[in-house]
């Protein structure tokens, strides 16, 4: 998501006259009951009052709620800088710009304990390398600083870098937890840069545009069936959407359309046996010059191994530069990076 690239601010996020950082920081935390808890009916993150979410979590992170949607499984928030999803045991916060996402963790843990009798079972913090890391605020200027901050909060932390450290790479911090999340869990993320200008024109000069028309004309509306979409256009440019799916599923897309630093992110936890066709649909919709994709799956996931679920991804007009497969205590992960072939 991006607003105007001027000296204004939104939700406290600082924008410069020449750059907006569309690249997001992504936090996913899974919770479980603390020992000795006495009230099972409190075991739900949605018991945290909205005012506390805003004051204790979003204000320190420096973003605001602009739209809300919900179903029986979860509540989804479109933010001034990306999205937040809250279900019974899972908390997801995704923020772009110069937000300070990691400042959400300590107040989140306290709120989860006070209102839900919860403790952290597992955590995933990830991001692609920034376009302009020097514009970030502490502790986000380097991954080393982010790891040091997370290590100060958790025992058994594990930090990884996938991809090329002198090129496109993706950072991950998680916990070495032998038995954290037992229910089926899988997450596909596609992070796209060097976007096609004609495709991005739908998300430029958005003043007066109908957001539903934009969602339909761009092809976003048909990426996943049975998706209840809550979409938002920013002025004068930029787009965000949250989509709710059955069985605690979601899809979220955020678009920074400016040519100099264009960026689109797609993320979903939709259950599938193979993600190849979905990857093709997403890439065809946005037509990036480059993209990274990651697929996390745990041992209970419908698709089995992430490598098996992506092995048939063969995209015309793209060369795969890298593919890496990693296995953790509960999850495995496949990372890949693609670049569009140069045409004669």
PDB file of C-alpha atoms in Angstrom, residues 1-296:
ATOM      1  CA  UNK A   1       0.000   0.000   0.000  1.00  0.00           C
ATOM      2  CA  UNK A   2       1.183   3.527  -0.656  1.00  0.00           C
ATOM      3  CA  UNK A   3      -0.272   6.971  -0.305  1.00  0.00           C
ATOM      4  CA  UNK A   4       1.145  10.129  -1.808  1.00  0.00           C
ATOM      5  CA  UNK A   5       4.928  10.217  -1.829  1.00  0.00           C
ATOM      6  CA  UNK A   6       5.264  13.645  -0.315  1.00  0.00           C
ATOM      7  CA  UNK A   7       6.235  14.985   3.079  1.00  0.00           C
ATOM      8  CA  UNK A   8       2.889  14.098   4.664  1.00  0.00           C
ATOM      9  CA  UNK A   9       2.299  11.234   7.075  1.00  0.00           C
ATOM     10  CA  UNK A  10      -0.475   8.750   7.737  1.00  0.00           C
ATOM     11  CA  UNK A  11      -0.804   6.896  10.998  1.00  0.00           C
ATOM     12  CA  UNK A  12       2.585   8.326  12.004  1.00  0.00           C
ATOM     13  CA  UNK A  13       4.398   6.571   9.137  1.00  0.00           C
ATOM     14  CA  UNK A  14       6.958   8.926   7.637  1.00  0.00           C
ATOM     15  CA  UNK A  15       6.915   9.382   3.886  1.00  0.00           C
ATOM     16  CA  UNK A  16       9.764  11.027   2.021  1.00  0.00           C
ATOM     17  CA  UNK A  17       9.552  13.159  -1.110  1.00  0.00           C
ATOM     18  CA  UNK A  18      11.316  10.513  -3.202  1.00  0.00           C
ATOM     19  CA  UNK A  19      10.502   7.085  -1.794  1.00  0.00           C
ATOM     20  CA  UNK A  20       7.786   5.020  -0.144  1.00  0.00           C
ATOM     21  CA  UNK A  21       8.750   1.584   1.181  1.00  0.00           C
ATOM     22  CA  UNK A  22       6.075  -0.811   0.004  1.00  0.00           C
ATOM     23  CA  UNK A  23       8.073  -3.802   1.250  1.00  0.00           C
ATOM     24  CA  UNK A  24       6.286  -5.148   4.302  1.00  0.00           C
ATOM     25  CA  UNK A  25       7.262  -6.543   7.654  1.00  0.00           C
ATOM     26  CA  UNK A  26       5.130  -9.580   8.513  1.00  0.00           C
ATOM     27  CA  UNK A  27       4.441 -10.925  11.995  1.00  0.00           C
ATOM     28  CA  UNK A  28       2.420 -14.065  12.730  1.00  0.00           C
ATOM     29  CA  UNK A  29       2.010 -15.235  16.326  1.00  0.00           C
ATOM     30  CA  UNK A  30       0.249 -18.372  17.568  1.00  0.00           C
ATOM     31  CA  UNK A  31      -1.002 -18.535  21.146  1.00  0.00           C
ATOM     32  CA  UNK A  32      -2.157 -21.189  23.610  1.00  0.00           C
ATOM     33  CA  UNK A  33      -3.527 -21.185  27.171  1.00  0.00           C
ATOM     34  CA  UNK A  34      -1.169 -20.490  30.063  1.00  0.00           C
ATOM     35  CA  UNK A  35      -0.823 -23.157  32.716  1.00  0.00           C
ATOM     36  CA  UNK A  36      -3.238 -22.644  35.563  1.00  0.00           C
ATOM     37  CA  UNK A  37      -5.740 -20.652  33.503  1.00  0.00           C
ATOM     38  CA  UNK A  38      -9.210 -20.741  35.033  1.00  0.00           C
ATOM     39  CA  UNK A  39     -11.600 -19.425  32.362  1.00  0.00           C
ATOM     40  CA  UNK A  40     -11.726 -21.359  29.077  1.00  0.00           C
ATOM     41  CA  UNK A  41     -14.255 -18.922  27.626  1.00  0.00           C
ATOM     42  CA  UNK A  42     -11.562 -16.219  27.641  1.00  0.00           C
ATOM     43  CA  UNK A  43      -9.273 -18.225  25.314  1.00  0.00           C
ATOM     44  CA  UNK A  44      -9.831 -16.081  22.220  1.00  0.00           C
ATOM     45  CA  UNK A  45      -7.698 -13.189  20.935  1.00  0.00           C
ATOM     46  CA  UNK A  46     -10.880 -11.482  19.761  1.00  0.00           C
ATOM     47  CA  UNK A  47     -11.636 -10.789  23.426  1.00  0.00           C
ATOM     48  CA  UNK A  48      -9.013  -8.039  23.330  1.00  0.00           C
ATOM     49  CA  UNK A  49     -10.961  -4.742  23.132  1.00  0.00           C
ATOM     50  CA  UNK A  50     -10.479  -2.719  19.967  1.00  0.00           C
ATOM     51  CA  UNK A  51      -9.409   0.354  21.939  1.00  0.00           C
ATOM     52  CA  UNK A  52      -6.565  -1.672  23.448  1.00  0.00           C
ATOM     53  CA  UNK A  53      -5.511  -2.915  20.013  1.00  0.00           C
ATOM     54  CA  UNK A  54      -5.303   0.649  18.779  1.00  0.00           C
ATOM     55  CA  UNK A  55      -3.675   2.234  21.820  1.00  0.00           C
ATOM     56  CA  UNK A  56      -1.286  -0.542  22.819  1.00  0.00           C
ATOM     57  CA  UNK A  57      -0.356  -2.084  19.470  1.00  0.00           C
ATOM     58  CA  UNK A  58      -1.137   0.081  16.448  1.00  0.00           C
ATOM     59  CA  UNK A  59      -0.140   3.445  17.916  1.00  0.00           C
ATOM     60  CA  UNK A  60       3.415   2.309  18.822  1.00  0.00           C
ATOM     61  CA  UNK A  61       3.701   0.633  15.401  1.00  0.00           C
ATOM     62  CA  UNK A  62       2.468   3.874  13.781  1.00  0.00           C
ATOM     63  CA  UNK A  63      -0.527   2.841  11.727  1.00  0.00           C
ATOM     64  CA  UNK A  64      -4.312   3.214  11.873  1.00  0.00           C
ATOM     65  CA  UNK A  65      -7.431   1.175  11.124  1.00  0.00           C
ATOM     66  CA  UNK A  66      -9.230   2.302   7.965  1.00  0.00           C
ATOM     67  CA  UNK A  67     -11.701  -0.570   7.428  1.00  0.00           C
ATOM     68  CA  UNK A  68     -12.922  -3.727   9.212  1.00  0.00           C
ATOM     69  CA  UNK A  69     -14.531  -6.989   8.102  1.00  0.00           C
ATOM     70  CA  UNK A  70     -15.265 -10.205   9.980  1.00  0.00           C
ATOM     71  CA  UNK A  71     -16.826 -13.645   9.905  1.00  0.00           C
ATOM     72  CA  UNK A  72     -17.311 -16.360  12.506  1.00  0.00           C
ATOM     73  CA  UNK A  73     -13.615 -17.300  12.382  1.00  0.00           C
ATOM     74  CA  UNK A  74     -11.722 -14.014  12.393  1.00  0.00           C
ATOM     75  CA  UNK A  75     -11.682 -10.235  12.202  1.00  0.00           C
ATOM     76  CA  UNK A  76      -9.661  -8.512   9.475  1.00  0.00           C
ATOM     77  CA  UNK A  77      -8.483  -4.909   9.526  1.00  0.00           C
ATOM     78  CA  UNK A  78      -7.275  -2.890   6.545  1.00  0.00           C
ATOM     79  CA  UNK A  79      -4.693  -0.507   7.985  1.00  0.00           C
ATOM     80  CA  UNK A  80      -3.177   2.733   6.815  1.00  0.00           C
ATOM     81  CA  UNK A  81      -0.082   0.572   6.273  1.00  0.00           C
ATOM     82  CA  UNK A  82      -1.336  -2.893   5.239  1.00  0.00           C
ATOM     83  CA  UNK A  83      -3.368  -5.358   7.383  1.00  0.00           C
ATOM     84  CA  UNK A  84      -4.116  -7.114  10.660  1.00  0.00           C
ATOM     85  CA  UNK A  85      -5.962 -10.438  11.129  1.00  0.00           C
ATOM     86  CA  UNK A  86      -7.147 -11.745  14.493  1.00  0.00           C
ATOM     87  CA  UNK A  87      -8.675 -15.174  15.085  1.00  0.00           C
ATOM     88  CA  UNK A  88      -9.021 -17.353  18.163  1.00  0.00           C
ATOM     89  CA  UNK A  89      -5.327 -18.296  18.501  1.00  0.00           C
ATOM     90  CA  UNK A  90      -3.574 -16.522  15.599  1.00  0.00           C
ATOM     91  CA  UNK A  91      -2.505 -12.895  15.287  1.00  0.00           C
ATOM     92  CA  UNK A  92      -1.170 -11.497  11.997  1.00  0.00           C
ATOM     93  CA  UNK A  93       0.185  -7.983  11.521  1.00  0.00           C
ATOM     94  CA  UNK A  94       1.605  -6.826   8.196  1.00  0.00           C
ATOM     95  CA  UNK A  95       2.921  -3.279   7.839  1.00  0.00           C
ATOM     96  CA  UNK A  96       4.838  -1.279   5.245  1.00  0.00           C
ATOM     97  CA  UNK A  97       6.434   2.173   5.099  1.00  0.00           C
ATOM     98  CA  UNK A  98       8.594   3.018   8.102  1.00  0.00           C
ATOM     99  CA  UNK A  99       6.323   1.399  10.647  1.00  0.00           C
ATOM    100  CA  UNK A 100       7.973  -0.153  13.705  1.00  0.00           C
ATOM    101  CA  UNK A 101       6.175  -3.491  13.674  1.00  0.00           C
ATOM    102  CA  UNK A 102       8.299  -5.258  16.279  1.00  0.00           C
ATOM    103  CA  UNK A 103       7.117  -2.779  18.890  1.00  0.00           C
ATOM    104  CA  UNK A 104       3.767  -4.596  18.756  1.00  0.00           C
ATOM    105  CA  UNK A 105       5.079  -7.807  20.283  1.00  0.00           C
ATOM    106  CA  UNK A 106       5.486  -6.926  23.963  1.00  0.00           C
ATOM    107  CA  UNK A 107       2.089  -5.207  24.328  1.00  0.00           C
ATOM    108  CA  UNK A 108       0.477  -8.011  22.302  1.00  0.00           C
ATOM    109  CA  UNK A 109       1.822 -10.652  24.688  1.00  0.00           C
ATOM    110  CA  UNK A 110       0.569  -8.686  27.692  1.00  0.00           C
ATOM    111  CA  UNK A 111      -2.896  -8.169  26.178  1.00  0.00           C
ATOM    112  CA  UNK A 112      -3.114 -11.846  25.248  1.00  0.00           C
ATOM    113  CA  UNK A 113      -2.257 -12.828  28.822  1.00  0.00           C
ATOM    114  CA  UNK A 114      -4.570 -10.299  30.476  1.00  0.00           C
ATOM    115  CA  UNK A 115      -7.660 -10.791  28.299  1.00  0.00           C
ATOM    116  CA  UNK A 116      -7.218 -14.357  26.985  1.00  0.00           C
ATOM    117  CA  UNK A 117      -5.010 -16.210  29.497  1.00  0.00           C
ATOM    118  CA  UNK A 118      -2.677 -16.905  26.562  1.00  0.00           C
ATOM    119  CA  UNK A 119       1.041 -17.339  26.089  1.00  0.00           C
ATOM    120  CA  UNK A 120       3.079 -17.394  22.857  1.00  0.00           C
ATOM    121  CA  UNK A 121       3.505 -20.840  21.302  1.00  0.00           C
ATOM    122  CA  UNK A 122       5.217 -19.873  18.057  1.00  0.00           C
ATOM    123  CA  UNK A 123       6.206 -16.755  16.163  1.00  0.00           C
ATOM    124  CA  UNK A 124       7.141 -15.973  12.579  1.00  0.00           C
ATOM    125  CA  UNK A 125       8.668 -12.639  11.604  1.00  0.00           C
ATOM    126  CA  UNK A 126       9.671 -12.197   7.976  1.00  0.00           C
ATOM    127  CA  UNK A 127      10.343  -9.622   5.283  1.00  0.00           C
ATOM    128  CA  UNK A 128      12.010  -9.173   1.942  1.00  0.00           C
ATOM    129  CA  UNK A 129      15.078  -6.931   1.775  1.00  0.00           C
ATOM    130  CA  UNK A 130      14.089  -3.252   1.765  1.00  0.00           C
ATOM    131  CA  UNK A 131      14.603  -0.908  -1.179  1.00  0.00           C
ATOM    132  CA  UNK A 132      15.912   1.796   1.216  1.00  0.00           C
ATOM    133  CA  UNK A 133      16.828   0.259   4.593  1.00  0.00           C
ATOM    134  CA  UNK A 134      18.518   3.457   5.755  1.00  0.00           C
ATOM    135  CA  UNK A 135      15.094   5.137   5.934  1.00  0.00           C
ATOM    136  CA  UNK A 136      13.787   2.618   8.479  1.00  0.00           C
ATOM    137  CA  UNK A 137      13.616   3.330  12.189  1.00  0.00           C
ATOM    138  CA  UNK A 138      15.130   1.252  15.004  1.00  0.00           C
ATOM    139  CA  UNK A 139      15.222  -1.735  15.139  1.00  0.00           C
ATOM    140  CA  UNK A 140      14.353  -2.271  11.465  1.00  0.00           C
ATOM    141  CA  UNK A 141      17.380  -0.856   9.648  1.00  0.00           C
ATOM    142  CA  UNK A 142      19.180  -4.204   9.655  1.00  0.00           C
ATOM    143  CA  UNK A 143      18.066  -7.778  10.152  1.00  0.00           C
ATOM    144  CA  UNK A 144      20.821  -8.226  12.735  1.00  0.00           C
ATOM    145  CA  UNK A 145      19.187  -5.496  14.831  1.00  0.00           C
ATOM    146  CA  UNK A 146      15.768  -7.094  14.408  1.00  0.00           C
ATOM    147  CA  UNK A 147      17.151 -10.469  15.509  1.00  0.00           C
ATOM    148  CA  UNK A 148      18.804  -8.924  18.555  1.00  0.00           C
ATOM    149  CA  UNK A 149      15.515  -7.318  19.530  1.00  0.00           C
ATOM    150  CA  UNK A 150      13.569 -10.567  19.101  1.00  0.00           C
ATOM    151  CA  UNK A 151      16.222 -12.551  20.978  1.00  0.00           C
ATOM    152  CA  UNK A 152      15.735 -10.160  23.898  1.00  0.00           C
ATOM    153  CA  UNK A 153      12.073 -11.266  24.062  1.00  0.00           C
ATOM    154  CA  UNK A 154      12.241 -15.002  23.273  1.00  0.00           C
ATOM    155  CA  UNK A 155      14.341 -18.040  24.055  1.00  0.00           C
ATOM    156  CA  UNK A 156      15.096 -20.519  21.289  1.00  0.00           C
ATOM    157  CA  UNK A 157      14.921 -18.022  18.462  1.00  0.00           C
ATOM    158  CA  UNK A 158      16.248 -19.029  15.034  1.00  0.00           C
ATOM    159  CA  UNK A 159      17.109 -16.545  12.265  1.00  0.00           C
ATOM    160  CA  UNK A 160      17.558 -17.327   8.560  1.00  0.00           C
ATOM    161  CA  UNK A 161      18.333 -15.591   5.276  1.00  0.00           C
ATOM    162  CA  UNK A 162      17.164 -17.154   1.999  1.00  0.00           C
ATOM    163  CA  UNK A 163      18.114 -15.965  -1.459  1.00  0.00           C
ATOM    164  CA  UNK A 164      21.140 -13.900  -2.402  1.00  0.00           C
ATOM    165  CA  UNK A 165      22.576 -11.609   0.243  1.00  0.00           C
ATOM    166  CA  UNK A 166      23.954  -9.403  -2.544  1.00  0.00           C
ATOM    167  CA  UNK A 167      20.624  -9.391  -4.392  1.00  0.00           C
ATOM    168  CA  UNK A 168      17.041 -10.468  -3.717  1.00  0.00           C
ATOM    169  CA  UNK A 169      16.728 -12.099  -0.303  1.00  0.00           C
ATOM    170  CA  UNK A 170      14.151 -12.880   2.350  1.00  0.00           C
ATOM    171  CA  UNK A 171      14.613 -12.884   6.111  1.00  0.00           C
ATOM    172  CA  UNK A 172      12.912 -15.102   8.685  1.00  0.00           C
ATOM    173  CA  UNK A 173      12.887 -15.324  12.463  1.00  0.00           C
ATOM    174  CA  UNK A 174      11.006 -18.131  14.197  1.00  0.00           C
ATOM    175  CA  UNK A 175      11.157 -20.250  17.351  1.00  0.00           C
ATOM    176  CA  UNK A 176      12.564 -23.732  17.688  1.00  0.00           C
ATOM    177  CA  UNK A 177       9.355 -25.194  19.159  1.00  0.00           C
ATOM    178  CA  UNK A 178       8.868 -28.967  18.894  1.00  0.00           C
ATOM    179  CA  UNK A 179       5.055 -28.920  19.269  1.00  0.00           C
ATOM    180  CA  UNK A 180       3.540 -25.494  18.742  1.00  0.00           C
ATOM    181  CA  UNK A 181       0.810 -25.404  16.058  1.00  0.00           C
ATOM    182  CA  UNK A 182      -0.908 -28.756  15.569  1.00  0.00           C
ATOM    183  CA  UNK A 183      -3.782 -27.791  13.239  1.00  0.00           C
ATOM    184  CA  UNK A 184      -3.220 -27.688   9.447  1.00  0.00           C
ATOM    185  CA  UNK A 185      -1.379 -24.503   8.531  1.00  0.00           C
ATOM    186  CA  UNK A 186       0.097 -23.239   5.282  1.00  0.00           C
ATOM    187  CA  UNK A 187       0.916 -19.762   3.969  1.00  0.00           C
ATOM    188  CA  UNK A 188       1.797 -18.694   0.430  1.00  0.00           C
ATOM    189  CA  UNK A 189       3.342 -15.263  -0.105  1.00  0.00           C
ATOM    190  CA  UNK A 190       4.286 -13.714  -3.462  1.00  0.00           C
ATOM    191  CA  UNK A 191       6.311 -10.480  -3.313  1.00  0.00           C
ATOM    192  CA  UNK A 192       6.473  -8.657  -6.641  1.00  0.00           C
ATOM    193  CA  UNK A 193       8.616  -5.745  -7.858  1.00  0.00           C
ATOM    194  CA  UNK A 194       9.370  -3.969 -11.151  1.00  0.00           C
ATOM    195  CA  UNK A 195       5.671  -3.984 -11.982  1.00  0.00           C
ATOM    196  CA  UNK A 196       4.193  -3.369 -15.419  1.00  0.00           C
ATOM    197  CA  UNK A 197       3.177   0.320 -15.751  1.00  0.00           C
ATOM    198  CA  UNK A 198      -0.065  -0.386 -17.591  1.00  0.00           C
ATOM    199  CA  UNK A 199      -1.117  -2.831 -14.867  1.00  0.00           C
ATOM    200  CA  UNK A 200      -0.235  -0.356 -12.133  1.00  0.00           C
ATOM    201  CA  UNK A 201      -2.197   2.448 -13.832  1.00  0.00           C
ATOM    202  CA  UNK A 202      -5.387   1.070 -12.253  1.00  0.00           C
ATOM    203  CA  UNK A 203      -3.963   1.912  -8.837  1.00  0.00           C
ATOM    204  CA  UNK A 204      -2.628   5.388  -9.767  1.00  0.00           C
ATOM    205  CA  UNK A 205      -4.716   8.585  -9.690  1.00  0.00           C
ATOM    206  CA  UNK A 206      -7.317   6.834  -7.587  1.00  0.00           C
ATOM    207  CA  UNK A 207      -9.236   9.957  -6.524  1.00  0.00           C
ATOM    208  CA  UNK A 208     -12.829   9.450  -7.568  1.00  0.00           C
ATOM    209  CA  UNK A 209     -12.372   5.845  -8.692  1.00  0.00           C
ATOM    210  CA  UNK A 210     -14.756   3.124  -7.536  1.00  0.00           C
ATOM    211  CA  UNK A 211     -12.791   0.548  -5.564  1.00  0.00           C
ATOM    212  CA  UNK A 212     -15.090  -2.312  -6.585  1.00  0.00           C
ATOM    213  CA  UNK A 213     -14.464  -1.477 -10.255  1.00  0.00           C
ATOM    214  CA  UNK A 214     -10.721  -1.499  -9.623  1.00  0.00           C
ATOM    215  CA  UNK A 215     -10.874  -4.872  -7.872  1.00  0.00           C
ATOM    216  CA  UNK A 216     -12.892  -6.347 -10.747  1.00  0.00           C
ATOM    217  CA  UNK A 217     -10.961  -4.774 -13.658  1.00  0.00           C
ATOM    218  CA  UNK A 218      -7.576  -5.738 -12.198  1.00  0.00           C
ATOM    219  CA  UNK A 219      -8.551  -9.409 -11.889  1.00  0.00           C
ATOM    220  CA  UNK A 220      -8.168  -9.445  -8.104  1.00  0.00           C
ATOM    221  CA  UNK A 221     -11.829 -10.353  -7.637  1.00  0.00           C
ATOM    222  CA  UNK A 222     -11.379 -13.734  -9.339  1.00  0.00           C
ATOM    223  CA  UNK A 223      -8.046 -14.865  -7.881  1.00  0.00           C
ATOM    224  CA  UNK A 224      -9.727 -17.051  -5.252  1.00  0.00           C
ATOM    225  CA  UNK A 225     -13.370 -18.174  -5.271  1.00  0.00           C
ATOM    226  CA  UNK A 226     -15.607 -17.807  -2.200  1.00  0.00           C
ATOM    227  CA  UNK A 227     -13.584 -14.823  -1.004  1.00  0.00           C
ATOM    228  CA  UNK A 228     -15.445 -12.061   0.850  1.00  0.00           C
ATOM    229  CA  UNK A 229     -13.430  -8.993  -0.181  1.00  0.00           C
ATOM    230  CA  UNK A 230     -12.986  -5.777   1.781  1.00  0.00           C
ATOM    231  CA  UNK A 231     -11.019  -3.406  -0.489  1.00  0.00           C
ATOM    232  CA  UNK A 232      -9.702   0.137  -0.138  1.00  0.00           C
ATOM    233  CA  UNK A 233      -8.186   2.713  -2.501  1.00  0.00           C
ATOM    234  CA  UNK A 234      -5.832   5.305  -1.088  1.00  0.00           C
ATOM    235  CA  UNK A 235      -5.570   8.827  -2.479  1.00  0.00           C
ATOM    236  CA  UNK A 236      -3.895   9.748  -4.705  1.00  0.00           C
ATOM    237  CA  UNK A 237      -2.601   6.176  -5.246  1.00  0.00           C
ATOM    238  CA  UNK A 238      -2.331   2.758  -3.669  1.00  0.00           C
ATOM    239  CA  UNK A 239      -4.592  -0.190  -2.901  1.00  0.00           C
ATOM    240  CA  UNK A 240      -5.185  -2.692  -0.098  1.00  0.00           C
ATOM    241  CA  UNK A 241      -7.605  -5.571   0.309  1.00  0.00           C
ATOM    242  CA  UNK A 242      -8.426  -8.272   2.824  1.00  0.00           C
ATOM    243  CA  UNK A 243     -10.413 -11.304   1.756  1.00  0.00           C
ATOM    244  CA  UNK A 244     -12.009 -13.733   4.188  1.00  0.00           C
ATOM    245  CA  UNK A 245     -12.314 -17.403   3.247  1.00  0.00           C
ATOM    246  CA  UNK A 246     -14.029 -20.332   4.975  1.00  0.00           C
ATOM    247  CA  UNK A 247     -12.254 -22.252   7.764  1.00  0.00           C
ATOM    248  CA  UNK A 248     -10.195 -19.331   9.088  1.00  0.00           C
ATOM    249  CA  UNK A 249      -8.767 -18.628   5.634  1.00  0.00           C
ATOM    250  CA  UNK A 250      -7.705 -15.281   4.251  1.00  0.00           C
ATOM    251  CA  UNK A 251      -6.199 -13.488   1.278  1.00  0.00           C
ATOM    252  CA  UNK A 252      -4.557 -10.084   1.409  1.00  0.00           C
ATOM    253  CA  UNK A 253      -3.053  -7.866  -1.316  1.00  0.00           C
ATOM    254  CA  UNK A 254      -1.214  -4.544  -1.023  1.00  0.00           C
ATOM    255  CA  UNK A 255      -0.088  -2.375  -3.921  1.00  0.00           C
ATOM    256  CA  UNK A 256       2.429   0.463  -4.137  1.00  0.00           C
ATOM    257  CA  UNK A 257       2.112   1.489  -7.809  1.00  0.00           C
ATOM    258  CA  UNK A 258       4.741   4.209  -8.284  1.00  0.00           C
ATOM    259  CA  UNK A 259       7.136   3.288 -11.087  1.00  0.00           C
ATOM    260  CA  UNK A 260      10.358   4.026  -9.190  1.00  0.00           C
ATOM    261  CA  UNK A 261       9.563   1.643  -6.323  1.00  0.00           C
ATOM    262  CA  UNK A 262       6.537  -0.391  -7.397  1.00  0.00           C
ATOM    263  CA  UNK A 263       5.642  -3.281  -5.142  1.00  0.00           C
ATOM    264  CA  UNK A 264       2.772  -5.756  -4.818  1.00  0.00           C
ATOM    265  CA  UNK A 265       2.324  -8.394  -2.125  1.00  0.00           C
ATOM    266  CA  UNK A 266      -0.074 -11.326  -2.240  1.00  0.00           C
ATOM    267  CA  UNK A 267      -0.620 -13.629   0.733  1.00  0.00           C
ATOM    268  CA  UNK A 268      -3.048 -16.445   1.521  1.00  0.00           C
ATOM    269  CA  UNK A 269      -3.425 -19.468   3.767  1.00  0.00           C
ATOM    270  CA  UNK A 270      -6.052 -21.092   1.501  1.00  0.00           C
ATOM    271  CA  UNK A 271      -5.816 -24.882   1.656  1.00  0.00           C
ATOM    272  CA  UNK A 272      -4.774 -26.462  -1.654  1.00  0.00           C
ATOM    273  CA  UNK A 273      -3.018 -29.626  -2.727  1.00  0.00           C
ATOM    274  CA  UNK A 274      -0.919 -27.734  -5.272  1.00  0.00           C
ATOM    275  CA  UNK A 275      -0.276 -23.983  -5.512  1.00  0.00           C
ATOM    276  CA  UNK A 276       1.141 -23.891  -9.024  1.00  0.00           C
ATOM    277  CA  UNK A 277      -1.998 -22.638 -10.777  1.00  0.00           C
ATOM    278  CA  UNK A 278      -2.638 -19.983  -8.133  1.00  0.00           C
ATOM    279  CA  UNK A 279       0.921 -18.681  -8.498  1.00  0.00           C
ATOM    280  CA  UNK A 280       0.400 -18.448 -12.266  1.00  0.00           C
ATOM    281  CA  UNK A 281      -2.884 -16.536 -11.821  1.00  0.00           C
ATOM    282  CA  UNK A 282      -1.344 -14.048  -9.431  1.00  0.00           C
ATOM    283  CA  UNK A 283       1.735 -13.441 -11.561  1.00  0.00           C
ATOM    284  CA  UNK A 284      -0.377 -13.087 -14.722  1.00  0.00           C
ATOM    285  CA  UNK A 285      -2.610 -10.574 -12.945  1.00  0.00           C
ATOM    286  CA  UNK A 286       0.194  -8.239 -11.868  1.00  0.00           C
ATOM    287  CA  UNK A 287       2.873  -8.925 -14.494  1.00  0.00           C
ATOM    288  CA  UNK A 288       5.957  -8.223 -12.346  1.00  0.00           C
ATOM    289  CA  UNK A 289       9.504  -7.991 -13.650  1.00  0.00           C
ATOM    290  CA  UNK A 290      10.702  -9.892 -10.582  1.00  0.00           C
ATOM    291  CA  UNK A 291       9.113 -11.760  -7.730  1.00  0.00           C
ATOM    292  CA  UNK A 292       9.932 -13.892  -4.720  1.00  0.00           C
ATOM    293  CA  UNK A 293       7.591 -16.559  -3.425  1.00  0.00           C
ATOM    294  CA  UNK A 294       7.532 -18.480  -0.173  1.00  0.00           C
ATOM    295  CA  UNK A 295       5.334 -21.371   0.912  1.00  0.00           C
ATOM    296  CA  UNK A 296       5.210 -22.490   4.554  1.00  0.00           C
TER     297      UNK A 296
END
